[in-house]
Amino acid sequence: MEMLDLIIKLDVELRIKTVQRVGEHAALYEENSYAGLIDQEIDHVLGGALTEHGMVELNNKFYRYQCIVETAGKVLYLSSDGILLDFYKQIFQHMSEGVQIYDRNGYFLFANPASEALEGYDSLAYQGKHLLDIYDVNEEYSTVLTILRTKKPVANRCDRFKTKKGTTLTTINFGYPLFVDNNLYGAVVFESDLSVLKRLEKRTFNLEAYIGSTVPDGQAAMYTFDDIVHQADNMKDVIHFAKKVSLTDSAILIVGATGTGKELVAQGIHSFSSRRYRPFIDINCSAVPGNLFESIFFGTEKGAFTGSVSKPGLFETANGGTIFLDEVNSISPEIQVKLLRVLQEKRFQRIGGSKYIQCDVRIISAANEDLNALMQQQKIRMDFYYRISTIKIDLPALKDRNQDSLLLAQNFLCELCKQYSRELLTIAEEVLAVFQQYDWPGNVRELHHVIEYAFNRAADDASIVTLDCLPDYLRPLERLGCITQPELAAKVYATEGTGTFDEHMERFEYELIFQTLAANDGNITHSAQQLGMSRQSLQYRMKKLQLYGS
């Protein structure tokens, strides 16, 4: 077996007892990176039944394993080298150039299918033979023997030679010596004839044609990670991680408050993945009636029910691509069971159908609620949750990436000016100060709506967005800094001469709220927390007292 990376020991119930890091790369694995595997059933980790030999994905790394039976259970020996060897073989098979490898004495070791097709031979017949026994060529005119003699590469060399069968061949060759620990152990030669060069010329033409088109035929424009405007470090970390997991087929759960851009990230993952030219289907699960869920997702056969026609469902339509389940927390437990079966078995039946349809679909889900809490309430099945959340991505709220609010605001305003062919507007400093003070409960979506509102409120000849352009509910934030002590004193004086209980309470409430807001730099959320009330309650009292005017 190849160089070992991991040793996993199982008990008699086939649960993981220990994960031992071994081999020359053991230091590359984090100490706790596999701690989550302990006590899990091995079939769940493998995604299928344990066999004597097989393949498994752990922490986004692929391994081949060999299972050995022992008295106290079983032991899995895992190696990534076997996967790499498979990759190398497949790479050679897909290369358009012919590849031949010889040992340092000139004996044939390996050839890829392109070389066999180019010269018309079976590599098995060449095994163990010397190059001079295969080709009728002088030693000084052989690319391989020149490399072995000089220990130097040979580039762009035209060779004309005959095989032992009498066939004359003309090839363009590149060859390189192969070293192990600075010792020559062989040579590799890459050969191309005129047909290969023509294919490369056609590929170059196709590349030039592709560069001239930004969107492939039949594919709607999709958002990419480059479209996500950000500067905050926590958002950079999210995008970096999302790019990494885009290259796998693992199910992804995106969690974030309303308006944080969950669909934008989902489209970015699809656009960055190998499925980018296949369908991306997004569906808001809360908008799908429960009685239509199966027909929408799995499709129908004619005659399944009155008026039904043969129609593919979302899984069939999205085959090879991605399905984005927005607000997945709204799916009922009954439907979760049916979706779970498809996610596990990768096949389904249309309603009224009798045959199974295979599907290759990546699932990306999004939720704006805490799914762990919903599991406790038995609104989300545990097995369904773990199936859709192999990878979990938490999107930060806009208040947690506060420096991005200004960048996003300017970007949204620039887009609106371009869309309506208007001279570029700028945002006043006092408006930017309001944006930084506000907590943005609606996140990026709310900010976009505020900018669109301000854009429409701005005068036609205006060149700057001012405070007057903001929605009313944002104005108390800017007015806090404008209220002077004489104004406060005037308000207090107006009620000081009266003696009713309600008027004294109003004066006290006014002073308390004002001082609390001033101490928190106008931040309503922090002030409400300090006063022990909800944000909405504080805003109601501010409006009632006309603390900042209306």
Short mmCIF file of C-alpha atoms in Angstrom, two decimals, residues 8-445:
data_model
loop_
_atom_site.label_atom_id
_atom_site.label_comp_id
_atom_site.label_asym_id
_atom_site.label_seq_id
_atom_site.Cartn_x
_atom_site.Cartn_y
_atom_site.Cartn_z
CA ILE A 8 -8.67 4.84 12.05
CA LYS A 9 -9.57 2.22 14.65
CA LEU A 10 -13.15 0.95 14.98
CA ASP A 11 -14.83 -0.93 17.81
CA VAL A 12 -16.97 -4.04 17.34
CA GLU A 13 -20.01 -1.81 16.65
CA LEU A 14 -18.04 -0.13 13.84
CA ARG A 15 -17.83 3.20 15.67
CA ILE A 16 -14.65 5.25 15.41
CA LYS A 17 -12.48 4.97 18.53
CA THR A 18 -9.27 6.76 17.49
CA VAL A 19 -7.83 8.68 14.53
CA GLN A 20 -4.02 8.54 14.38
CA ARG A 21 -1.99 10.82 12.13
CA VAL A 22 1.06 9.03 10.67
CA GLY A 23 3.50 9.30 7.80
CA GLU A 24 5.88 12.01 6.71
CA HIS A 25 3.06 14.60 6.41
CA ALA A 26 1.56 14.04 9.88
CA ALA A 27 2.57 17.53 11.01
CA LEU A 28 0.37 19.07 8.32
CA TYR A 29 -2.81 17.85 10.03
CA GLU A 30 -4.22 19.97 12.85
CA GLU A 31 -4.40 18.29 16.22
CA ASN A 32 -8.20 18.58 16.51
CA SER A 33 -9.11 18.41 12.84
CA TYR A 34 -10.54 14.89 13.13
CA ALA A 35 -11.83 15.03 16.71
CA GLY A 36 -15.40 15.29 15.44
CA LEU A 37 -15.17 11.77 13.97
CA ILE A 38 -14.84 10.05 17.34
CA ASP A 39 -17.85 7.84 18.23
CA GLN A 40 -19.44 8.26 14.77
CA GLU A 41 -20.57 5.20 12.84
CA ILE A 42 -18.13 4.48 10.03
CA ASP A 43 -20.97 3.92 7.51
CA HIS A 44 -22.18 7.49 8.18
CA VAL A 45 -18.66 8.87 7.66
CA LEU A 46 -18.16 6.89 4.43
CA GLY A 47 -21.63 7.72 3.12
CA GLY A 48 -22.21 4.01 2.50
CA ALA A 49 -21.37 0.52 3.67
CA LEU A 50 -17.81 -0.28 4.77
CA THR A 51 -15.94 -2.54 2.32
CA GLU A 52 -12.48 -4.12 2.21
CA HIS A 53 -11.18 -1.38 -0.10
CA GLY A 54 -12.71 1.99 -0.90
CA MET A 55 -12.48 5.75 -0.94
CA VAL A 56 -13.56 8.37 1.62
CA GLU A 57 -13.61 12.17 1.89
CA LEU A 58 -12.56 13.65 5.25
CA ASN A 59 -12.25 17.39 5.87
CA ASN A 60 -12.28 18.07 2.11
CA LYS A 61 -9.41 15.58 1.49
CA PHE A 62 -9.77 12.31 -0.40
CA TYR A 63 -8.21 9.04 0.73
CA ARG A 64 -8.13 5.42 -0.35
CA TYR A 65 -8.58 3.03 2.53
CA GLN A 66 -7.89 -0.62 3.25
CA CYS A 67 -9.89 -2.35 6.00
CA ILE A 68 -8.18 -4.95 8.23
CA VAL A 69 -10.12 -7.11 10.71
CA GLU A 70 -8.70 -7.39 14.24
CA THR A 71 -9.94 -9.08 17.42
CA ALA A 72 -11.21 -5.87 19.03
CA GLY A 73 -12.79 -4.47 15.86
CA LYS A 74 -11.46 -3.20 12.53
CA VAL A 75 -8.71 -0.85 11.42
CA LEU A 76 -8.74 1.43 8.37
CA TYR A 77 -5.43 2.43 6.79
CA LEU A 78 -5.87 5.63 4.76
CA SER A 79 -3.54 7.06 2.13
CA SER A 80 -3.88 10.03 -0.20
CA ASP A 81 -1.09 8.73 -2.47
CA GLY A 82 -3.42 6.24 -4.13
CA ILE A 83 -5.78 9.05 -5.11
CA LEU A 84 -2.88 11.05 -6.54
CA LEU A 85 -1.71 8.08 -8.62
CA ASP A 86 -5.22 7.71 -10.02
CA PHE A 87 -5.23 11.43 -10.81
CA TYR A 88 -1.87 11.20 -12.59
CA LYS A 89 -3.03 8.27 -14.71
CA GLN A 90 -6.20 10.10 -15.70
CA ILE A 91 -4.20 13.24 -16.51
CA PHE A 92 -1.97 11.27 -18.88
CA GLN A 93 -5.04 9.71 -20.52
CA HIS A 94 -6.56 13.13 -21.24
CA MET A 95 -3.40 14.72 -22.63
CA SER A 96 -3.49 15.40 -26.36
CA GLU A 97 0.29 14.99 -26.61
CA GLY A 98 1.90 11.55 -26.61
CA VAL A 99 3.90 10.72 -23.48
CA GLN A 100 6.57 8.03 -23.12
CA ILE A 101 8.66 7.29 -20.04
CA TYR A 102 11.95 5.31 -20.01
CA ASP A 103 14.28 4.29 -17.19
CA ARG A 104 17.87 5.53 -17.02
CA ASN A 105 19.09 2.56 -19.10
CA GLY A 106 16.66 3.31 -21.95
CA TYR A 107 14.07 0.62 -21.20
CA PHE A 108 10.37 1.38 -21.83
CA LEU A 109 8.20 1.98 -18.73
CA PHE A 110 4.99 3.80 -19.70
CA ALA A 111 3.04 5.40 -22.53
CA ASN A 112 -0.29 7.20 -22.59
CA PRO A 113 -3.18 6.51 -25.05
CA ALA A 114 -2.27 9.53 -27.19
CA SER A 115 1.19 8.08 -27.86
CA GLU A 116 -0.30 4.67 -28.70
CA ALA A 117 -2.74 6.29 -31.16
CA LEU A 118 -0.06 8.48 -32.71
CA GLU A 119 2.34 5.59 -33.41
CA GLY A 120 -0.15 2.72 -33.65
CA TYR A 121 1.13 0.36 -30.96
CA ASP A 122 0.07 -1.33 -27.73
CA SER A 123 2.22 -0.22 -24.78
CA LEU A 124 1.94 -3.69 -23.20
CA ALA A 125 3.95 -5.05 -26.14
CA TYR A 126 6.76 -2.56 -25.41
CA GLN A 127 7.07 -3.34 -21.69
CA GLY A 128 10.64 -4.29 -20.75
CA LYS A 129 12.05 -3.54 -24.22
CA HIS A 130 14.93 -1.19 -24.93
CA LEU A 131 14.29 1.88 -27.08
CA LEU A 132 16.72 0.67 -29.76
CA ASP A 133 14.76 -2.59 -29.97
CA ILE A 134 11.54 -0.64 -30.56
CA TYR A 135 12.70 1.97 -33.07
CA ASP A 136 15.12 1.90 -35.98
CA VAL A 137 17.01 5.04 -35.00
CA ASN A 138 20.62 6.06 -34.49
CA GLU A 139 21.54 6.68 -30.86
CA GLU A 140 22.69 10.26 -31.48
CA TYR A 141 19.33 11.14 -33.09
CA SER A 142 17.15 9.80 -30.30
CA THR A 143 15.56 12.41 -28.02
CA VAL A 144 15.37 10.00 -25.07
CA LEU A 145 18.95 8.70 -25.40
CA THR A 146 20.25 12.25 -25.80
CA ILE A 147 18.58 13.21 -22.50
CA LEU A 148 19.97 10.16 -20.70
CA ARG A 149 23.45 10.84 -22.02
CA THR A 150 23.54 14.61 -21.33
CA LYS A 151 21.13 14.75 -18.35
CA LYS A 152 19.68 17.90 -19.91
CA PRO A 153 16.27 18.74 -21.44
CA VAL A 154 15.66 18.65 -25.18
CA ALA A 155 13.18 21.19 -26.53
CA ASN A 156 11.33 21.59 -29.83
CA ARG A 157 13.21 18.84 -31.61
CA CYS A 158 11.95 17.37 -34.89
CA ASP A 159 12.56 13.61 -35.09
CA ARG A 160 12.04 11.46 -38.17
CA PHE A 161 12.36 7.73 -37.49
CA LYS A 162 11.03 4.27 -38.30
CA THR A 163 9.41 1.67 -36.09
CA LYS A 164 10.55 -1.94 -36.31
CA LYS A 165 7.41 -2.56 -38.40
CA GLY A 166 8.74 -0.14 -41.03
CA THR A 167 6.34 2.77 -40.37
CA THR A 168 7.98 6.20 -40.80
CA LEU A 169 7.01 8.85 -38.24
CA THR A 170 7.79 12.56 -37.92
CA THR A 171 7.23 14.18 -34.54
CA ILE A 172 8.00 17.36 -32.62
CA ASN A 173 9.45 16.34 -29.24
CA PHE A 174 10.11 17.87 -25.85
CA GLY A 175 12.00 15.74 -23.34
CA TYR A 176 13.15 16.08 -19.74
CA PRO A 177 15.42 14.09 -17.43
CA LEU A 178 13.78 12.58 -14.30
CA PHE A 179 15.70 12.93 -11.05
CA VAL A 180 15.17 11.41 -7.61
CA ASP A 181 17.39 12.84 -4.84
CA ASN A 182 19.58 14.46 -7.53
CA ASN A 183 20.19 11.07 -9.21
CA LEU A 184 19.06 10.42 -12.78
CA TYR A 185 16.47 7.64 -12.89
CA GLY A 186 14.83 8.10 -16.28
CA ALA A 187 13.48 10.40 -19.00
CA VAL A 188 10.11 11.51 -20.27
CA VAL A 189 9.37 12.62 -23.82
CA PHE A 190 6.30 14.52 -25.10
CA GLU A 191 5.62 13.93 -28.78
CA SER A 192 3.26 15.66 -31.21
CA ASP A 193 2.59 15.14 -34.88
CA LEU A 194 0.78 17.41 -37.35
CA SER A 195 -2.69 16.24 -36.24
CA VAL A 196 -1.94 17.15 -32.61
CA LEU A 197 -0.66 20.58 -33.62
CA LYS A 198 -3.86 21.22 -35.59
CA ARG A 199 -5.96 20.36 -32.54
CA LEU A 200 -3.92 22.82 -30.48
CA GLU A 201 -4.47 25.46 -33.15
CA LYS A 202 -8.24 24.86 -32.99
CA ARG A 203 -8.15 25.10 -29.18
CA THR A 204 -6.39 28.47 -29.45
CA PHE A 205 -9.09 29.69 -31.84
CA ASN A 206 -11.83 28.57 -29.43
CA LEU A 207 -10.11 30.37 -26.56
CA GLU A 208 -9.98 33.60 -28.54
CA ALA A 209 -13.68 33.23 -29.36
CA TYR A 210 -14.51 32.60 -25.71
CA ILE A 211 -12.58 35.66 -24.53
CA GLY A 212 -14.74 37.74 -26.85
CA SER A 213 -17.90 36.56 -25.07
CA THR A 214 -18.47 37.15 -21.36
CA VAL A 215 -21.41 34.75 -21.00
CA PRO A 216 -21.65 31.27 -22.60
CA ASP A 217 -24.58 30.61 -24.92
CA GLY A 218 -27.76 29.64 -23.11
CA GLN A 219 -26.43 30.57 -19.66
CA ALA A 220 -28.02 33.45 -17.78
CA ALA A 221 -25.67 35.95 -16.13
CA MET A 222 -24.80 34.84 -12.60
CA TYR A 223 -23.26 36.68 -9.70
CA THR A 224 -19.68 35.77 -8.88
CA PHE A 225 -17.53 36.35 -5.80
CA ASP A 226 -16.11 39.42 -7.56
CA ASP A 227 -19.58 41.01 -7.39
CA ILE A 228 -19.62 40.91 -3.56
CA VAL A 229 -18.56 44.38 -2.43
CA HIS A 230 -16.56 44.17 0.80
CA GLN A 231 -13.52 45.31 2.76
CA ALA A 232 -14.15 43.79 6.18
CA ASP A 233 -11.79 41.01 7.21
CA ASN A 234 -14.60 38.72 8.38
CA MET A 235 -16.23 38.94 4.95
CA LYS A 236 -12.89 38.23 3.25
CA ASP A 237 -12.58 35.10 5.38
CA VAL A 238 -16.10 34.00 4.38
CA ILE A 239 -15.39 34.40 0.65
CA HIS A 240 -12.02 32.64 0.93
CA PHE A 241 -13.66 29.66 2.62
CA ALA A 242 -16.58 29.66 0.15
CA LYS A 243 -14.13 29.49 -2.77
CA LYS A 244 -12.43 26.46 -1.22
CA VAL A 245 -15.64 24.52 -0.70
CA SER A 246 -16.87 25.48 -4.18
CA LEU A 247 -14.43 22.94 -5.58
CA THR A 248 -16.15 20.07 -3.75
CA ASP A 249 -19.66 18.64 -4.12
CA SER A 250 -20.42 18.78 -0.39
CA ALA A 251 -23.83 20.12 0.67
CA ILE A 252 -23.58 23.69 1.95
CA LEU A 253 -25.75 25.52 4.48
CA ILE A 254 -25.54 29.32 4.43
CA VAL A 255 -26.77 30.93 7.63
CA GLY A 256 -27.36 34.64 8.07
CA ALA A 257 -29.93 37.27 8.94
CA THR A 258 -32.32 38.65 6.34
CA GLY A 259 -30.57 40.78 3.74
CA THR A 260 -26.99 39.57 4.36
CA GLY A 261 -26.62 38.22 0.80
CA LYS A 262 -27.13 34.48 1.15
CA GLU A 263 -28.26 34.01 -2.47
CA LEU A 264 -25.35 36.14 -3.69
CA VAL A 265 -22.90 33.79 -1.96
CA ALA A 266 -24.78 30.73 -3.28
CA GLN A 267 -24.51 32.01 -6.86
CA GLY A 268 -20.84 32.81 -6.26
CA ILE A 269 -20.22 29.22 -5.16
CA HIS A 270 -21.99 27.85 -8.24
CA SER A 271 -20.14 30.24 -10.59
CA PHE A 272 -16.79 29.28 -9.06
CA SER A 273 -17.45 25.53 -9.20
CA SER A 274 -17.09 22.97 -11.98
CA ARG A 275 -20.88 23.14 -12.39
CA ARG A 276 -20.77 26.75 -13.57
CA TYR A 277 -22.09 25.94 -17.06
CA ARG A 278 -24.93 23.77 -15.74
CA PRO A 279 -28.27 25.03 -14.36
CA PHE A 280 -28.58 27.01 -11.16
CA ILE A 281 -32.12 26.79 -9.80
CA ASP A 282 -33.12 28.86 -6.79
CA ILE A 283 -36.40 28.38 -5.00
CA ASN A 284 -37.91 30.03 -1.95
CA CYS A 285 -39.17 27.07 0.05
CA SER A 286 -41.57 29.20 2.10
CA ALA A 287 -43.44 30.13 -1.09
CA VAL A 288 -44.04 26.50 -2.17
CA PRO A 289 -47.44 25.09 -1.05
CA GLY A 290 -47.02 21.84 0.86
CA ASN A 291 -49.38 19.90 -1.42
CA LEU A 292 -47.36 20.90 -4.50
CA PHE A 293 -43.89 20.35 -3.08
CA GLU A 294 -43.40 16.83 -4.45
CA SER A 295 -44.66 17.61 -7.93
CA ILE A 296 -42.47 20.73 -8.14
CA PHE A 297 -39.31 18.97 -6.97
CA PHE A 298 -39.76 15.48 -8.44
CA GLY A 299 -42.03 16.08 -11.45
CA THR A 300 -45.16 14.26 -12.58
CA GLU A 301 -46.24 11.60 -15.05
CA LYS A 302 -49.35 11.93 -17.16
CA GLY A 303 -52.36 10.44 -15.38
CA ALA A 304 -50.86 10.62 -11.89
CA PHE A 305 -53.85 12.74 -10.90
CA THR A 306 -56.64 14.59 -12.67
CA GLY A 307 -55.21 17.00 -15.20
CA SER A 308 -51.59 15.97 -14.65
CA VAL A 309 -49.11 15.96 -17.54
CA SER A 310 -45.61 14.56 -17.94
CA LYS A 311 -43.36 17.26 -16.54
CA PRO A 312 -39.83 17.19 -15.09
CA GLY A 313 -39.25 18.49 -11.59
CA LEU A 314 -36.49 20.71 -10.23
CA PHE A 315 -34.09 17.84 -9.52
CA GLU A 316 -34.42 16.62 -13.11
CA THR A 317 -34.08 20.11 -14.56
CA ALA A 318 -31.03 20.93 -12.43
CA ASN A 319 -29.18 17.68 -13.23
CA GLY A 320 -25.45 18.38 -13.28
CA GLY A 321 -25.97 21.77 -11.64
CA THR A 322 -27.04 23.32 -8.36
CA ILE A 323 -30.31 23.73 -6.46
CA PHE A 324 -30.46 26.60 -3.97
CA LEU A 325 -33.06 26.03 -1.25
CA ASP A 326 -33.73 29.44 0.28
CA GLU A 327 -35.48 29.54 3.67
CA VAL A 328 -35.00 25.79 4.01
CA ASN A 329 -36.21 26.12 7.61
CA SER A 330 -39.78 26.50 6.30
CA ILE A 331 -39.89 22.94 4.87
CA SER A 332 -42.18 20.67 6.88
CA PRO A 333 -40.72 17.53 8.53
CA GLU A 334 -42.86 15.35 6.23
CA ILE A 335 -41.27 16.86 3.13
CA GLN A 336 -37.83 16.76 4.75
CA VAL A 337 -38.08 12.95 4.84
CA LYS A 338 -38.76 12.80 1.10
CA LEU A 339 -35.96 15.22 0.25
CA LEU A 340 -33.59 13.32 2.54
CA ARG A 341 -34.07 10.14 0.52
CA VAL A 342 -33.16 11.92 -2.71
CA LEU A 343 -30.10 13.53 -1.11
CA GLN A 344 -28.90 10.15 0.15
CA GLU A 345 -29.68 7.92 -2.83
CA LYS A 346 -29.22 10.47 -5.65
CA ARG A 347 -32.35 9.13 -7.35
CA PHE A 348 -36.10 9.74 -7.27
CA GLN A 349 -39.40 8.88 -8.94
CA ARG A 350 -41.82 11.26 -10.57
CA ILE A 351 -45.28 11.32 -9.02
CA GLY A 352 -47.18 8.54 -10.77
CA GLY A 353 -43.97 7.14 -12.25
CA SER A 354 -42.56 3.64 -11.81
CA LYS A 355 -38.91 4.09 -12.73
CA TYR A 356 -36.10 5.75 -10.79
CA ILE A 357 -34.32 8.76 -12.27
CA GLN A 358 -30.69 9.35 -11.34
CA CYS A 359 -29.71 12.92 -10.50
CA ASP A 360 -26.39 14.65 -9.94
CA VAL A 361 -27.31 17.85 -8.12
CA ARG A 362 -25.42 19.91 -5.58
CA ILE A 363 -27.59 21.28 -2.78
CA ILE A 364 -26.96 24.71 -1.28
CA SER A 365 -29.40 25.70 1.45
CA ALA A 366 -29.98 28.96 3.30
CA ALA A 367 -31.69 29.70 6.59
CA ASN A 368 -32.48 32.89 8.46
CA GLU A 369 -33.27 31.07 11.72
CA ASP A 370 -31.22 29.00 14.15
CA LEU A 371 -31.69 25.45 12.86
CA ASN A 372 -30.31 23.98 16.08
CA ALA A 373 -33.17 25.65 17.98
CA LEU A 374 -35.65 24.35 15.40
CA MET A 375 -34.28 20.84 15.90
CA GLN A 376 -35.02 21.14 19.61
CA GLN A 377 -38.57 22.14 18.67
CA GLN A 378 -38.73 19.14 16.29
CA LYS A 379 -39.38 21.42 13.32
CA ILE A 380 -36.15 20.32 11.63
CA ARG A 381 -35.22 16.64 11.50
CA MET A 382 -31.72 15.93 12.78
CA ASP A 383 -30.82 13.62 9.87
CA PHE A 384 -32.05 16.22 7.38
CA TYR A 385 -30.01 18.96 9.07
CA TYR A 386 -26.79 16.95 8.97
CA ARG A 387 -27.37 16.03 5.33
CA ILE A 388 -27.74 19.65 4.16
CA SER A 389 -25.08 21.14 6.44
CA THR A 390 -21.92 19.19 5.62
CA ILE A 391 -20.35 22.63 5.16
CA LYS A 392 -21.74 25.57 7.13
CA ILE A 393 -21.08 29.19 6.17
CA ASP A 394 -22.10 31.96 8.61
CA LEU A 395 -22.63 35.34 6.96
CA PRO A 396 -21.90 38.33 9.22
CA ALA A 397 -24.55 41.01 9.71
CA LEU A 398 -23.80 44.44 8.24
CA LYS A 399 -23.36 45.89 11.75
CA ASP A 400 -20.48 43.41 12.22
CA ARG A 401 -18.76 44.63 9.05
CA ASN A 402 -19.48 48.30 9.66
CA GLN A 403 -16.76 49.65 7.38
CA ASP A 404 -18.53 47.99 4.47
CA SER A 405 -21.68 50.12 4.88
CA LEU A 406 -19.97 53.18 3.37
CA LEU A 407 -18.42 51.20 0.54
CA LEU A 408 -21.74 49.52 -0.28
CA ALA A 409 -23.66 52.80 -0.11
CA GLN A 410 -21.34 54.47 -2.59
CA ASN A 411 -21.44 51.42 -4.87
CA PHE A 412 -25.27 51.29 -4.88
CA LEU A 413 -25.48 55.00 -5.62
CA CYS A 414 -23.00 54.68 -8.49
CA GLU A 415 -25.06 51.85 -10.02
CA LEU A 416 -28.26 53.92 -9.84
CA CYS A 417 -26.58 56.89 -11.50
CA LYS A 418 -25.37 54.67 -14.35
CA GLN A 419 -28.77 53.00 -14.71
CA TYR A 420 -30.60 56.32 -15.07
CA SER A 421 -27.83 58.15 -16.96
CA ARG A 422 -27.42 60.77 -14.24
CA GLU A 423 -24.32 62.65 -13.21
CA LEU A 424 -22.54 60.85 -10.41
CA LEU A 425 -23.86 61.80 -6.96
CA THR A 426 -21.74 61.84 -3.84
CA ILE A 427 -22.83 61.21 -0.25
CA ALA A 428 -22.46 63.96 2.35
CA GLU A 429 -20.21 63.28 5.33
CA GLU A 430 -23.08 63.71 7.81
CA VAL A 431 -25.06 61.07 5.90
CA LEU A 432 -22.12 58.67 6.06
CA ALA A 433 -21.93 59.34 9.81
CA VAL A 434 -25.60 58.34 10.14
CA PHE A 435 -24.93 55.14 8.21
CA GLN A 436 -22.11 54.23 10.58
CA GLN A 437 -24.24 54.88 13.68
CA TYR A 438 -27.21 52.83 12.45
CA ASP A 439 -27.34 49.07 13.18
CA TRP A 440 -29.01 48.05 9.88
CA PRO A 441 -31.38 45.32 11.09
CA GLY A 442 -32.31 44.73 7.44
CA ASN A 443 -28.61 44.49 6.53
CA VAL A 444 -27.41 45.04 2.95
CA ARG A 445 -30.93 44.85 1.52
#
